[in-house]
PDB file of C-alpha atoms in Angstrom:
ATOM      1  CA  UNK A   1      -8.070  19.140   5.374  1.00  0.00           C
ATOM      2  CA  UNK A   2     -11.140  17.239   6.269  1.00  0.00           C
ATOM      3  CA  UNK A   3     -11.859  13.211   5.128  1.00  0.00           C
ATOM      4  CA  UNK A   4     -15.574  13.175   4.219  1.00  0.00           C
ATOM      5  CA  UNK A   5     -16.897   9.782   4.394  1.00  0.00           C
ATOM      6  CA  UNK A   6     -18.527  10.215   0.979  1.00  0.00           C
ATOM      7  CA  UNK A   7     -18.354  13.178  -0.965  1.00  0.00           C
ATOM      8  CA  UNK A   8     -21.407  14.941  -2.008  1.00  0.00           C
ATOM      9  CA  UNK A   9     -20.323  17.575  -4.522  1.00  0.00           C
ATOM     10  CA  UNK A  10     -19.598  16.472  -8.045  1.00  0.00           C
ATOM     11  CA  UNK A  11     -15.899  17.471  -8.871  1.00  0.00           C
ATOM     12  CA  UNK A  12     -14.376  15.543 -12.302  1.00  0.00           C
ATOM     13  CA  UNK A  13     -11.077  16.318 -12.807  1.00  0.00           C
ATOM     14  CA  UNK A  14      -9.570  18.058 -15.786  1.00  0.00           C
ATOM     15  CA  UNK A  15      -6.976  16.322 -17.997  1.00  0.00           C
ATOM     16  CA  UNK A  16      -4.169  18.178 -16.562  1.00  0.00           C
ATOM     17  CA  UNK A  17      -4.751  17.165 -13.329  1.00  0.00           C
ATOM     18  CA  UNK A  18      -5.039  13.407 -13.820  1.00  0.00           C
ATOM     19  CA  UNK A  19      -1.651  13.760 -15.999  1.00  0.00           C
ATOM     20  CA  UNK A  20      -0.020  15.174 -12.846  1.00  0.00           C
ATOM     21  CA  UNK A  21      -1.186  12.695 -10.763  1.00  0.00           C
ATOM     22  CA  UNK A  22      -0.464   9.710 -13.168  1.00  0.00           C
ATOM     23  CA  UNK A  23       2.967  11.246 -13.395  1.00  0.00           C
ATOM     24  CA  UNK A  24       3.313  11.862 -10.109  1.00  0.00           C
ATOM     25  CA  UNK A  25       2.451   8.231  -9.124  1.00  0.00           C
ATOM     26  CA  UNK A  26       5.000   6.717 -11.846  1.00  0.00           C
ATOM     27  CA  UNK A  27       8.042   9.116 -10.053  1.00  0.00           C
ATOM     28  CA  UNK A  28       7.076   8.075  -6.807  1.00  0.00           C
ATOM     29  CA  UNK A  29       7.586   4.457  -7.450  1.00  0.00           C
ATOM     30  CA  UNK A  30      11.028   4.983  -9.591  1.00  0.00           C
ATOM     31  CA  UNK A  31      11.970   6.662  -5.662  1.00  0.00           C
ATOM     32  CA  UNK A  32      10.791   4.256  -3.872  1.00  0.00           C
ATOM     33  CA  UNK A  33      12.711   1.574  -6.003  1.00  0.00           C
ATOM     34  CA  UNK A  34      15.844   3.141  -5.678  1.00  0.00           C
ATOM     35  CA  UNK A  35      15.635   3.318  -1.486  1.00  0.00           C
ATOM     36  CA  UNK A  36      15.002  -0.139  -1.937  1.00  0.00           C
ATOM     37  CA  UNK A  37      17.912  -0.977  -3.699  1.00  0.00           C
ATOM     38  CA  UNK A  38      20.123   0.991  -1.878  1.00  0.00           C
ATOM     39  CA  UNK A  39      18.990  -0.794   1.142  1.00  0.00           C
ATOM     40  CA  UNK A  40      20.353  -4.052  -0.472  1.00  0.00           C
ATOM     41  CA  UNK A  41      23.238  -2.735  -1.105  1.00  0.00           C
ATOM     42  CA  UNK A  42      23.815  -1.384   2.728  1.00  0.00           C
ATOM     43  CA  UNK A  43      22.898  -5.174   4.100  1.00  0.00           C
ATOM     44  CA  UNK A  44      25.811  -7.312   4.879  1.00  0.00           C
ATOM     45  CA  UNK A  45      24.551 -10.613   5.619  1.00  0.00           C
ATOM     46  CA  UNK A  46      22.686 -13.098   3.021  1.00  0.00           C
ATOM     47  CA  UNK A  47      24.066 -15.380   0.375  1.00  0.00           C
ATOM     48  CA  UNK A  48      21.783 -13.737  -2.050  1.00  0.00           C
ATOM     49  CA  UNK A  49      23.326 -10.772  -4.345  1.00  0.00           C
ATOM     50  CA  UNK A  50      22.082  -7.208  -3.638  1.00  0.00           C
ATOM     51  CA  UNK A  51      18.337  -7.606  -4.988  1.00  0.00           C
ATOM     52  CA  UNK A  52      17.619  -5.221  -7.864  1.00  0.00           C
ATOM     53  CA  UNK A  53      13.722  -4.573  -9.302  1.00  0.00           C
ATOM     54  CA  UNK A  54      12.410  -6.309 -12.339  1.00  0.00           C
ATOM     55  CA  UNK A  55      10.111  -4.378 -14.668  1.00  0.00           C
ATOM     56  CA  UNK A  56       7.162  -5.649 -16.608  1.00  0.00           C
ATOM     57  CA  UNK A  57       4.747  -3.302 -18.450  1.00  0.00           C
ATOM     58  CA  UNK A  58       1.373  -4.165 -18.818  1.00  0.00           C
ATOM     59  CA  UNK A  59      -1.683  -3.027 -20.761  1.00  0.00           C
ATOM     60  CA  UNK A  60      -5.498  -3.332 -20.052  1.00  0.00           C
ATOM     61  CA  UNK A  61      -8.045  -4.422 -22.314  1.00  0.00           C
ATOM     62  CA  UNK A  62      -7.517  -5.492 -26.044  1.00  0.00           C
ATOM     63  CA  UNK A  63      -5.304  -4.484 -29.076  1.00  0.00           C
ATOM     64  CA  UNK A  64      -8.436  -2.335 -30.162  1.00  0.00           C
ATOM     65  CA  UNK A  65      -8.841  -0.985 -26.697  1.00  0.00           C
ATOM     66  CA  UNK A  66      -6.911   1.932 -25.067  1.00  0.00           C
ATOM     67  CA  UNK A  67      -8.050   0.947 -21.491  1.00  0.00           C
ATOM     68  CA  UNK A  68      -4.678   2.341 -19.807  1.00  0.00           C
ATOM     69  CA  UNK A  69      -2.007  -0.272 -18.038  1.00  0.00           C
ATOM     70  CA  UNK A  70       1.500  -0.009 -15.638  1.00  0.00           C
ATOM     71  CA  UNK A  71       3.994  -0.997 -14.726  1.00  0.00           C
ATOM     72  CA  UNK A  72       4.877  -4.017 -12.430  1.00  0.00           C
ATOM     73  CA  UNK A  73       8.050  -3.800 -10.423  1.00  0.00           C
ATOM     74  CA  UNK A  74       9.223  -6.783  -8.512  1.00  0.00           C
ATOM     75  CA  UNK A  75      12.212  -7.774  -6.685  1.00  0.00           C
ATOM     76  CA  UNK A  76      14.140 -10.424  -3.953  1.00  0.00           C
ATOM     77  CA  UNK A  77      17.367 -10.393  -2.555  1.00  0.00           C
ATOM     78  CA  UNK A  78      19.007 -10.434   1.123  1.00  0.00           C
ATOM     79  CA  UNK A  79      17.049  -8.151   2.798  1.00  0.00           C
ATOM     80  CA  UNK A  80      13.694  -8.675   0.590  1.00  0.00           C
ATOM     81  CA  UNK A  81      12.772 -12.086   0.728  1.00  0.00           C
ATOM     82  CA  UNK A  82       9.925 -10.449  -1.674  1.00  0.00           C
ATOM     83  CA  UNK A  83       8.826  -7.204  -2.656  1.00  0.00           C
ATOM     84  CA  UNK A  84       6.246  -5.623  -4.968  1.00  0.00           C
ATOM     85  CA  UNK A  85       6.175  -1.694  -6.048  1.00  0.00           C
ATOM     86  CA  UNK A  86       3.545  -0.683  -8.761  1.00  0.00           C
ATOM     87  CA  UNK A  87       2.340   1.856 -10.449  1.00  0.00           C
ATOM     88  CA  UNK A  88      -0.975   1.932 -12.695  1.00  0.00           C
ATOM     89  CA  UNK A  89      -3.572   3.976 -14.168  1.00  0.00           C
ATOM     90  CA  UNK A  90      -6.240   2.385 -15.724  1.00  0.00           C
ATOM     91  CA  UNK A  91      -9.767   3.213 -17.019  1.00  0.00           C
ATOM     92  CA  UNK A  92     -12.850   2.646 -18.829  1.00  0.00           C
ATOM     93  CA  UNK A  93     -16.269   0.887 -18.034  1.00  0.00           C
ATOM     94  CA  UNK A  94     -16.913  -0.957 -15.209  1.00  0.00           C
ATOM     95  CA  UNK A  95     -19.329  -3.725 -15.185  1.00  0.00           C
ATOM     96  CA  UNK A  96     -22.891  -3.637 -14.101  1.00  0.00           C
ATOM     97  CA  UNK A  97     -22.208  -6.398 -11.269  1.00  0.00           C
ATOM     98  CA  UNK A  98     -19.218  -4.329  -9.725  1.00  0.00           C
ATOM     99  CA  UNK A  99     -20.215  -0.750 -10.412  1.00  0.00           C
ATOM    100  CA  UNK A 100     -22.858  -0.610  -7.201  1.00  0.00           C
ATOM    101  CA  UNK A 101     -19.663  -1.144  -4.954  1.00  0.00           C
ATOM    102  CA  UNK A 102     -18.250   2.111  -6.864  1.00  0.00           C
ATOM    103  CA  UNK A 103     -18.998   5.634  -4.947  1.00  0.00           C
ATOM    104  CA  UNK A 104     -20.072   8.094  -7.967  1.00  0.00           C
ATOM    105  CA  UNK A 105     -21.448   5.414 -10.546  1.00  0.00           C
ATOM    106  CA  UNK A 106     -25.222   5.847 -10.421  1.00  0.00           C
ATOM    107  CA  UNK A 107     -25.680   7.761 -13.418  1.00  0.00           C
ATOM    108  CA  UNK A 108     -22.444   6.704 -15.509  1.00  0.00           C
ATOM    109  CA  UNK A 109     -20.146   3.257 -15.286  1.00  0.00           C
ATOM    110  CA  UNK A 110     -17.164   5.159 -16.541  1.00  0.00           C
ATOM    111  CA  UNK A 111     -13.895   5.599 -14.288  1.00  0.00           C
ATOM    112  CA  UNK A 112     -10.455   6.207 -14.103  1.00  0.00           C
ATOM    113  CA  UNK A 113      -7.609   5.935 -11.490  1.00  0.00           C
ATOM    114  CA  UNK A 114      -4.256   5.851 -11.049  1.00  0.00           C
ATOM    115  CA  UNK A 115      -2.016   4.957  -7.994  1.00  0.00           C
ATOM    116  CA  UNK A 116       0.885   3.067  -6.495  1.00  0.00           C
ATOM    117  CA  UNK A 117       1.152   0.184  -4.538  1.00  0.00           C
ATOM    118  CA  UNK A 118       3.804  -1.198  -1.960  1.00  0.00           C
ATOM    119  CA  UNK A 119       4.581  -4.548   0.042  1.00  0.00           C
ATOM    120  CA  UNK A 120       7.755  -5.608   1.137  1.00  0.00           C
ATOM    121  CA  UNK A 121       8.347  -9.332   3.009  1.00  0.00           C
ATOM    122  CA  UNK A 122      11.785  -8.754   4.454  1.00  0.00           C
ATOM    123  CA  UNK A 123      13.498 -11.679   5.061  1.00  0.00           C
ATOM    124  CA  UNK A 124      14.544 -11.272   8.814  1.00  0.00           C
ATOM    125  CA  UNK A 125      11.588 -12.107  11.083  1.00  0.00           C
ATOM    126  CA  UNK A 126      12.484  -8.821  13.022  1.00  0.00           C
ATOM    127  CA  UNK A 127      12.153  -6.154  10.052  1.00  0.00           C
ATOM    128  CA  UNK A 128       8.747  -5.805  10.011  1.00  0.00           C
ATOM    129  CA  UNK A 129       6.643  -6.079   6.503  1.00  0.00           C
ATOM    130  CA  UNK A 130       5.400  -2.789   5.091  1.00  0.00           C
ATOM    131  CA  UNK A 131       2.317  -1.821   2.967  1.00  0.00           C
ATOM    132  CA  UNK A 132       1.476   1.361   1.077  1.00  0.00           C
ATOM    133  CA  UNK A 133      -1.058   2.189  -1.143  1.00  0.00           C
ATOM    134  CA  UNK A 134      -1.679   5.720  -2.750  1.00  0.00           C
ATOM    135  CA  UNK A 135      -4.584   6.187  -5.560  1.00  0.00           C
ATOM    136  CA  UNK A 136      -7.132   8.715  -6.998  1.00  0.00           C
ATOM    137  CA  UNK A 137     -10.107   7.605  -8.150  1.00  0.00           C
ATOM    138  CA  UNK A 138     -12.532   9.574 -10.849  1.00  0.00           C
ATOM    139  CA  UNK A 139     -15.852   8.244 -11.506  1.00  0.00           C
ATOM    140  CA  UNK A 140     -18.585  10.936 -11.226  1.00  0.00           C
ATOM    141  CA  UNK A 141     -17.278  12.047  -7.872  1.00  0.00           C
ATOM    142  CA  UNK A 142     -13.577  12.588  -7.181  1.00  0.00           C
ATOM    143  CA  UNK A 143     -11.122  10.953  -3.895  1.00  0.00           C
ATOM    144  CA  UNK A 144      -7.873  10.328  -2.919  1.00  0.00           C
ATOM    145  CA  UNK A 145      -7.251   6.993  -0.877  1.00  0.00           C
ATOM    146  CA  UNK A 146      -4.898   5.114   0.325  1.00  0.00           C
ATOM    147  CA  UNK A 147      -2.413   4.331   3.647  1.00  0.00           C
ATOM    148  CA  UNK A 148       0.598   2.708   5.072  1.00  0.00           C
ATOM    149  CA  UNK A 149       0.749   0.027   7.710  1.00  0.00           C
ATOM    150  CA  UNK A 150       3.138  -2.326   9.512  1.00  0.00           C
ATOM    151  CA  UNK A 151       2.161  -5.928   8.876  1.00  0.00           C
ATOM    152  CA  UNK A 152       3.015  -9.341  10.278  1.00  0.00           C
ATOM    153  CA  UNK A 153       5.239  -8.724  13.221  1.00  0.00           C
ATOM    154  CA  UNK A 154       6.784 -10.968  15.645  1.00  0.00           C
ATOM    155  CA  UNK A 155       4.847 -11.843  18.781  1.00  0.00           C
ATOM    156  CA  UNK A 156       7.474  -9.618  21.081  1.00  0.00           C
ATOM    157  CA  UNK A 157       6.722  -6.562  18.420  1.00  0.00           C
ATOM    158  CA  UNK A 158       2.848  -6.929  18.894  1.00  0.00           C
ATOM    159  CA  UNK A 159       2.216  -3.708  21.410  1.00  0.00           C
ATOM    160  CA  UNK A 160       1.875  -0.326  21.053  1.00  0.00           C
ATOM    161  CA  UNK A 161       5.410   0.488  23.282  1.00  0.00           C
ATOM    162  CA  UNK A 162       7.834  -1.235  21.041  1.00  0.00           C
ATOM    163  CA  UNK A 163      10.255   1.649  19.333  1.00  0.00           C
ATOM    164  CA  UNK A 164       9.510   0.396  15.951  1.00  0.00           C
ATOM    165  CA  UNK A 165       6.115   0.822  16.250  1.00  0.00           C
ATOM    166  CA  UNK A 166       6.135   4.815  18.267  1.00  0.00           C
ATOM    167  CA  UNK A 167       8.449   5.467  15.498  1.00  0.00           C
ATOM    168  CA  UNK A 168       6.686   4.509  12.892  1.00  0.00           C
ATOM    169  CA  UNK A 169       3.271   6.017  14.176  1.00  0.00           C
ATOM    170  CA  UNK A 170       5.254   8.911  15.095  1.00  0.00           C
ATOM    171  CA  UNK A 171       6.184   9.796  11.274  1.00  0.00           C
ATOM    172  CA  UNK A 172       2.654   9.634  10.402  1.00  0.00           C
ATOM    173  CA  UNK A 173       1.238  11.470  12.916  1.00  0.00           C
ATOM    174  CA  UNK A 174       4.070  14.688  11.726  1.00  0.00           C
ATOM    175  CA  UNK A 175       1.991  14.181   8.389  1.00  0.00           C
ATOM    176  CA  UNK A 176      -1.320  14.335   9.041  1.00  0.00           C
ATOM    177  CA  UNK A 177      -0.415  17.505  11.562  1.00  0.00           C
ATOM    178  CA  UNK A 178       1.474  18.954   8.802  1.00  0.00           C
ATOM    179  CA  UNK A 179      -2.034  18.927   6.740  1.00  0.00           C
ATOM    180  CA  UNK A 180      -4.278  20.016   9.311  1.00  0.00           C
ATOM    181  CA  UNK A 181      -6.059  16.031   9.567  1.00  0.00           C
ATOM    182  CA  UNK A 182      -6.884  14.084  12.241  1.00  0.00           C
ATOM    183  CA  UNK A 183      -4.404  11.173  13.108  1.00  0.00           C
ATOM    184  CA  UNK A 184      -6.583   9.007  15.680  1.00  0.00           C
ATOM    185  CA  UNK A 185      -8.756   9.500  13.137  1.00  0.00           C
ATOM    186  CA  UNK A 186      -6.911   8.213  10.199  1.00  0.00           C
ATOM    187  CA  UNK A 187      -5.015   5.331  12.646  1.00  0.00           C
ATOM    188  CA  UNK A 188      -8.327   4.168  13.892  1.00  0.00           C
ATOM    189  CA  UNK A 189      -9.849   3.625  10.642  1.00  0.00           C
ATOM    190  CA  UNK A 190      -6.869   1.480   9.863  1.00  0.00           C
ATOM    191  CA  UNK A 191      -7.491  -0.570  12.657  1.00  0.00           C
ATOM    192  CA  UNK A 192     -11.081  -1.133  11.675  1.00  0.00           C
ATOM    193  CA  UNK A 193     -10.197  -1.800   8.245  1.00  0.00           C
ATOM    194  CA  UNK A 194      -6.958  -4.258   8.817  1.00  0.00           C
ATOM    195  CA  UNK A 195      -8.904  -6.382  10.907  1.00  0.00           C
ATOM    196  CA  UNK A 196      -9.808 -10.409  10.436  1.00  0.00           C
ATOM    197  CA  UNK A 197     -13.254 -10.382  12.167  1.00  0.00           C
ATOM    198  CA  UNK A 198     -12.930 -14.443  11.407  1.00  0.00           C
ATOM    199  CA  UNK A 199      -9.732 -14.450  13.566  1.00  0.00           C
ATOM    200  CA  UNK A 200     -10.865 -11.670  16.318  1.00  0.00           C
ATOM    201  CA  UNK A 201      -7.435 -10.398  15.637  1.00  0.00           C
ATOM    202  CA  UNK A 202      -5.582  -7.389  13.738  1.00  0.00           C
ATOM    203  CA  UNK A 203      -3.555  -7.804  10.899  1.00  0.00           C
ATOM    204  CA  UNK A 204      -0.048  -6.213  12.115  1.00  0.00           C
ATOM    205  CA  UNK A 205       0.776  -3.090  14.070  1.00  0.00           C
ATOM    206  CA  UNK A 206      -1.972  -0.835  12.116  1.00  0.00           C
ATOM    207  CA  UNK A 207      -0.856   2.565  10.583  1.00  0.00           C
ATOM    208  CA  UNK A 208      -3.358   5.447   9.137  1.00  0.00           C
ATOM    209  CA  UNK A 209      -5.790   4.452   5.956  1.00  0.00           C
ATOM    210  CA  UNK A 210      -8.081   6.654   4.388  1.00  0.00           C
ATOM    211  CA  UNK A 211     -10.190   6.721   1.682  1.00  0.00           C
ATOM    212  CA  UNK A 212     -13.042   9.232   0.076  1.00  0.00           C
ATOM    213  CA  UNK A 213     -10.557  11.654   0.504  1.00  0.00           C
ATOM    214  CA  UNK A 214     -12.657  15.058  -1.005  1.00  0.00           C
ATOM    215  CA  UNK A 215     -12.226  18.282   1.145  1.00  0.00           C
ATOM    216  CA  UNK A 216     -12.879  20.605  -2.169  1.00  0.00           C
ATOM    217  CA  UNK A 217      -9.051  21.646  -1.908  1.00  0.00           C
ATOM    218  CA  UNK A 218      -7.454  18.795  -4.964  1.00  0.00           C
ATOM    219  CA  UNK A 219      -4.442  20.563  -4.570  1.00  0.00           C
ATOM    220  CA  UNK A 220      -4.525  19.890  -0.618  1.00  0.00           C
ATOM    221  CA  UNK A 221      -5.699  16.482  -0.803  1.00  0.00           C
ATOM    222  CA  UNK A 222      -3.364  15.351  -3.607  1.00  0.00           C
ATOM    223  CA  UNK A 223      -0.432  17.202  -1.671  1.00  0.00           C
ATOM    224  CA  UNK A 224      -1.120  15.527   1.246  1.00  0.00           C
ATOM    225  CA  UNK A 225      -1.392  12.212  -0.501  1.00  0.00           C
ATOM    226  CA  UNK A 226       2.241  12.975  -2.204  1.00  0.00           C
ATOM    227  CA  UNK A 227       3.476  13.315   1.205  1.00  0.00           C
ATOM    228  CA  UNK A 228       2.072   9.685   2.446  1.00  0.00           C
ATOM    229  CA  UNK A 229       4.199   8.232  -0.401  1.00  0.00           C
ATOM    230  CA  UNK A 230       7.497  10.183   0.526  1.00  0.00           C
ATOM    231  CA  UNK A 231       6.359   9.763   4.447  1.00  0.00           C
ATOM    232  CA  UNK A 232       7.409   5.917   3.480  1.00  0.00           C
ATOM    233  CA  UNK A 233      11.038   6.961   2.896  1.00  0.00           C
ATOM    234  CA  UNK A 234      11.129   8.286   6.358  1.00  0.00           C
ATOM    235  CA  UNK A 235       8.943   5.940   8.309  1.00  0.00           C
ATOM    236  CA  UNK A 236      10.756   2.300   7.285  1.00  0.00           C
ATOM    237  CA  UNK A 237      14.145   2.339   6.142  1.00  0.00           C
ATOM    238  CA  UNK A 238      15.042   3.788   9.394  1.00  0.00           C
ATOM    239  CA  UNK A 239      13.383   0.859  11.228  1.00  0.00           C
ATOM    240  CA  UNK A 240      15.111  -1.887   8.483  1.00  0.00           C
ATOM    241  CA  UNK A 241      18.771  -0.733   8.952  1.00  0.00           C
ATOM    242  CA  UNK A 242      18.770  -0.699  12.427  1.00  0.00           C
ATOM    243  CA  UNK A 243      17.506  -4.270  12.405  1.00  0.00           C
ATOM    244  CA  UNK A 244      18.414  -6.313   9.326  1.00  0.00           C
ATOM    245  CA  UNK A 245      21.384  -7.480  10.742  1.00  0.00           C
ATOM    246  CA  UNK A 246      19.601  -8.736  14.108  1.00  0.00           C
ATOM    247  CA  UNK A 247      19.749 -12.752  14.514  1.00  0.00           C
ATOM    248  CA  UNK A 248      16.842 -14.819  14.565  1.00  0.00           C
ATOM    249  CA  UNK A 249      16.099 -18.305  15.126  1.00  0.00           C
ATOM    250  CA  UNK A 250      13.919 -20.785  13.907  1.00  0.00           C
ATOM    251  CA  UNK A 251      11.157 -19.997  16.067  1.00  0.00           C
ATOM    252  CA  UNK A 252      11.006 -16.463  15.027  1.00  0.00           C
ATOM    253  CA  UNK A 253      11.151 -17.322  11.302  1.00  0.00           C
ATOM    254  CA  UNK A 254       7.970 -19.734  12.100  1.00  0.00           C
ATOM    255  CA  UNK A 255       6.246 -16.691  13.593  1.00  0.00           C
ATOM    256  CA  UNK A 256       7.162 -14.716  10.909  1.00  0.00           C
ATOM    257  CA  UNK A 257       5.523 -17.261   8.292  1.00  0.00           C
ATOM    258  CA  UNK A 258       2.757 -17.419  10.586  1.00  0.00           C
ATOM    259  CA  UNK A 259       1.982 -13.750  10.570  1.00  0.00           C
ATOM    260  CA  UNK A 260       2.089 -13.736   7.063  1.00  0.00           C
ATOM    261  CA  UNK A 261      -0.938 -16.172   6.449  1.00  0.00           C
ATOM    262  CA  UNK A 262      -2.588 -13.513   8.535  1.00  0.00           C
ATOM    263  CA  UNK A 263      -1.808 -11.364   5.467  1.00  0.00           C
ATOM    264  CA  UNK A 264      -2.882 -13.838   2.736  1.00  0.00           C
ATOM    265  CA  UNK A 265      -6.355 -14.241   4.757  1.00  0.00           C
ATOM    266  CA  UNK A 266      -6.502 -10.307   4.740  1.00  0.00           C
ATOM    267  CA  UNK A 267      -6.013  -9.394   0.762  1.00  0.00           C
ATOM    268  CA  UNK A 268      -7.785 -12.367  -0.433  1.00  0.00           C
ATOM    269  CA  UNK A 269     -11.058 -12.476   1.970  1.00  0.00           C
ATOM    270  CA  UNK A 270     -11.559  -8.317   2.339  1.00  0.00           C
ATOM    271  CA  UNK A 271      -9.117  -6.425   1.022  1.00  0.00           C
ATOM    272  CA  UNK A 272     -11.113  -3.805  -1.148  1.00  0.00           C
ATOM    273  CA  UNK A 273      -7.884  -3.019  -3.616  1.00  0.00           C
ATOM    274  CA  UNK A 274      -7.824  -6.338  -4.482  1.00  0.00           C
ATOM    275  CA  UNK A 275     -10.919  -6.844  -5.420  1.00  0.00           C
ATOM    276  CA  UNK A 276     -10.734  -3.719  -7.313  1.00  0.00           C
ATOM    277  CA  UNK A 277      -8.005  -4.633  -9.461  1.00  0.00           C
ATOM    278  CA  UNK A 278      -9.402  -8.006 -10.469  1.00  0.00           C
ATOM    279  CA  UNK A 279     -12.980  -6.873 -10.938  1.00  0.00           C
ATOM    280  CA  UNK A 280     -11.473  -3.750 -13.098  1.00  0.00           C
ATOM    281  CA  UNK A 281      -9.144  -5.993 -15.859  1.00  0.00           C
ATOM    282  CA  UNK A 282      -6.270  -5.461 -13.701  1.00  0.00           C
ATOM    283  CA  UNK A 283      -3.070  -7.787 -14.183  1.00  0.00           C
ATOM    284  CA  UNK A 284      -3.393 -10.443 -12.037  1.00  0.00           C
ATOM    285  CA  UNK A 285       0.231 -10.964 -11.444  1.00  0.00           C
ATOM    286  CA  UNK A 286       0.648  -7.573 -10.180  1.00  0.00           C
ATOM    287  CA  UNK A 287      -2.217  -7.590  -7.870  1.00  0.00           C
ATOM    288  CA  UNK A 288      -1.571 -10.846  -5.949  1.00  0.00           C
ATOM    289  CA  UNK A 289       2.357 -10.286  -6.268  1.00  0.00           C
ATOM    290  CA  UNK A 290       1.658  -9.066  -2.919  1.00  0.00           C
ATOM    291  CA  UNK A 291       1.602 -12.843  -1.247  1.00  0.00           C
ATOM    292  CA  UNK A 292       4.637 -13.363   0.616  1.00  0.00           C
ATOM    293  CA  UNK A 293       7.341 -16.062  -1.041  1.00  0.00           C
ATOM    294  CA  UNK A 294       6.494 -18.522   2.240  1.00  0.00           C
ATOM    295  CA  UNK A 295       3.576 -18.563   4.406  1.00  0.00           C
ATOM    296  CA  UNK A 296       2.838 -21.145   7.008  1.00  0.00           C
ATOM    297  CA  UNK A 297      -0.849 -22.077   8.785  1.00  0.00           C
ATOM    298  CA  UNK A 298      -0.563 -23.684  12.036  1.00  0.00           C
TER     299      UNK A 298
END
C-alpha cells in the first residue's frame, strides 16, 4: 500500500462501504472502552473508584435535518485522570469559507466521514498520554487518515532509547510492514505534523500519522486503518501496567502539567481535526474533551 499525498482518481464510495466503515468505527470504540476499563480495574493505587465511560449521543444539524451525529464517551478514575473515546459520522454541506481547505470539493461542497477518536491523560506523570485518531473521509475524492502518538512525557522519557518509546514505535512499525507501507515514512510525517513551530519543540514522543490515504485498494487501505485502531490495544496498555504503579513526586507531576499545555497549544493553534469538527457542526464538547483535567504554563 502506497500513501499518495493527494489522490487524483475520483473514487466515491458505495453505501455499503461507508456502512462498514461507520460500523466498524462504532465497534472499535465499544473495544477500546472496555481495555480501558479493565485497566481500572487492574490498578491498585488511587482513592478514586475503578473509572467506568459515560455515554452521550449527539446529533448534527436541526430537528428537520438528518446531518448524522455520535457518540461521546468520556471517563476518569485512578489511572485516567481524563479520557475521551469517540465515535462519529457526520455529513452534509460544508460551507463556502471552509470547503477550499477540503481535498475533493471543487466541483461539489457535499461530504461525509466517519471515524474515532482517542486521548487518554493518565494520572501518573510516568504513563505517558496517548492519542489516536482513525477516519474516512468522502467528498468527491476518497482517504483514509488518521495516527497514534505518545504525548506529553516526562523530561527523562524525552529520547528515542527509552523502552516505552522502542516499544511503542516498535508495534507500529510490525503494522505498517504487515501492509507493505513505509514506517519512516509514516513516523516522519508525524513529527512534522506534531510540531509547535512557535515553541521550536515537538509535541511528545511522535508516532506514525497519515492522511490522503488512496492507493486504489479500499479494502487495503481500510484494512490497514482497522489494524491502527486494534494496533492501540497492543502498543499502550502494555506500557500503562508496567508503570501505573511507579511513584512520582511533585516535580514530576509539574512536568507532567507542563507537557500538557504543550498539548492544549497543539489542538487549539494547528491541529487540523479540530478545526474540522468545529468548522463541520461538530459537538463541541466532544471535540475539545480532549484538554487534559489540569494543565500548567510556566
Amino acid at each position: 500500500m502506497t500513501t499518495n499525498p493527494a489522490p487524483q482518481i475520483n473514487n466515491l464510495l458505495n453505501e455499503e462501504q461507508k456502512t462498514r466503515a461507520a460500523h466498524w468505527f462504532r465497534q472499535l470504540q465499544k473495544q477500546l472502552c472496555k481495555c480501558l476499563e479493565e485497566l481500572e480495574d487492574e490498578c491498585p493505587i488511587g482513592n478514586e473508584p475503578p473509572g467506568r465511560f459515560h455515554y452521550t449521543p449527539w446529533q448534527r444539524g436541526t430537528d428537520d435535518e438528518d446531518a448524522g451525529g455520535g457518540l461521546m464517551g468520556v471517563m476518569s478514575g485512578r489511572l485516567v485522570e481524563k479520557a475521551g473515546i469517540h465515535s462519529s459520522t457526520v455529513y452534509g454541506t460544508l460551507s463556502e469559507e471552509f470547503r477550499e481547505r477540503i481535498l475533493g470539493t471543487e466541483a461539489s461542497p457535499e461530504f461525509w466521514a466517519s471515524g474515532v477518536s482517542v486521548i487518554i491523560h493518565p494520572r501518573n506523570p510516568h504513563v505517558p498520554a496517548v492519542h489516536l485518531n482513525t477516519r474516512l473521509v468522502v467528498t468527491n475524492r476518497t482517504w483514509f487518515g488518521g495516527g497514534m502518538d505518545l504525548t506529553p512525557l516526562l523530561d527523562d522519557y524525552r529520547h528515542d532509547a527509552h523502552p516505552d518509546t522502542c516499544a511503542f514505535h516498535n508495534t507500529l512499525k510490525k503494522i505498517c510492514d504487515r501492509h507493505d507501507t513505509s514506517y519512516p515514512k509514516l513516523k516522519q510525517a508525524c513529527d512534522d505534523y506534531f510540531y509547535l513551530p512557535h515553541r521550536g519543540e515537538a509535541r511528545g514522543m511522535g508516532g506514525i500519522f497519515y492522511d490522503y490515504i488512496n492507493s486504489g485498494d479500499w479494502e487495503e487501505d481500510f484494512a490497514f486503518s482497522r489494524d491502527i485502531g486494534l494496533g492501540f490495544l497492543e502498543a499502550w496498555p502494555p506500557i500503562a501496567r508496567q508503570r501505573m504503579t511507579q511513584p512520582w513526586t511533585e516535580d514530576e507531576r509539574e512536568q507532567q502539567l507542563i507537557r500538557r499545555g504543550r498539548y492544549v497549544e497543539f489542538n487549539l493553534l494547528y491541529d487540523r481535526g479540530t478545526t474540522f469538527g468545529l468548522k463541520t457542526g461538530g459537538n463541541v464538547s466532544a471535540i475539545l474533551s480532549s484538554l487534559p483535567p489540569v494543565v500548567k504554563w510556566p
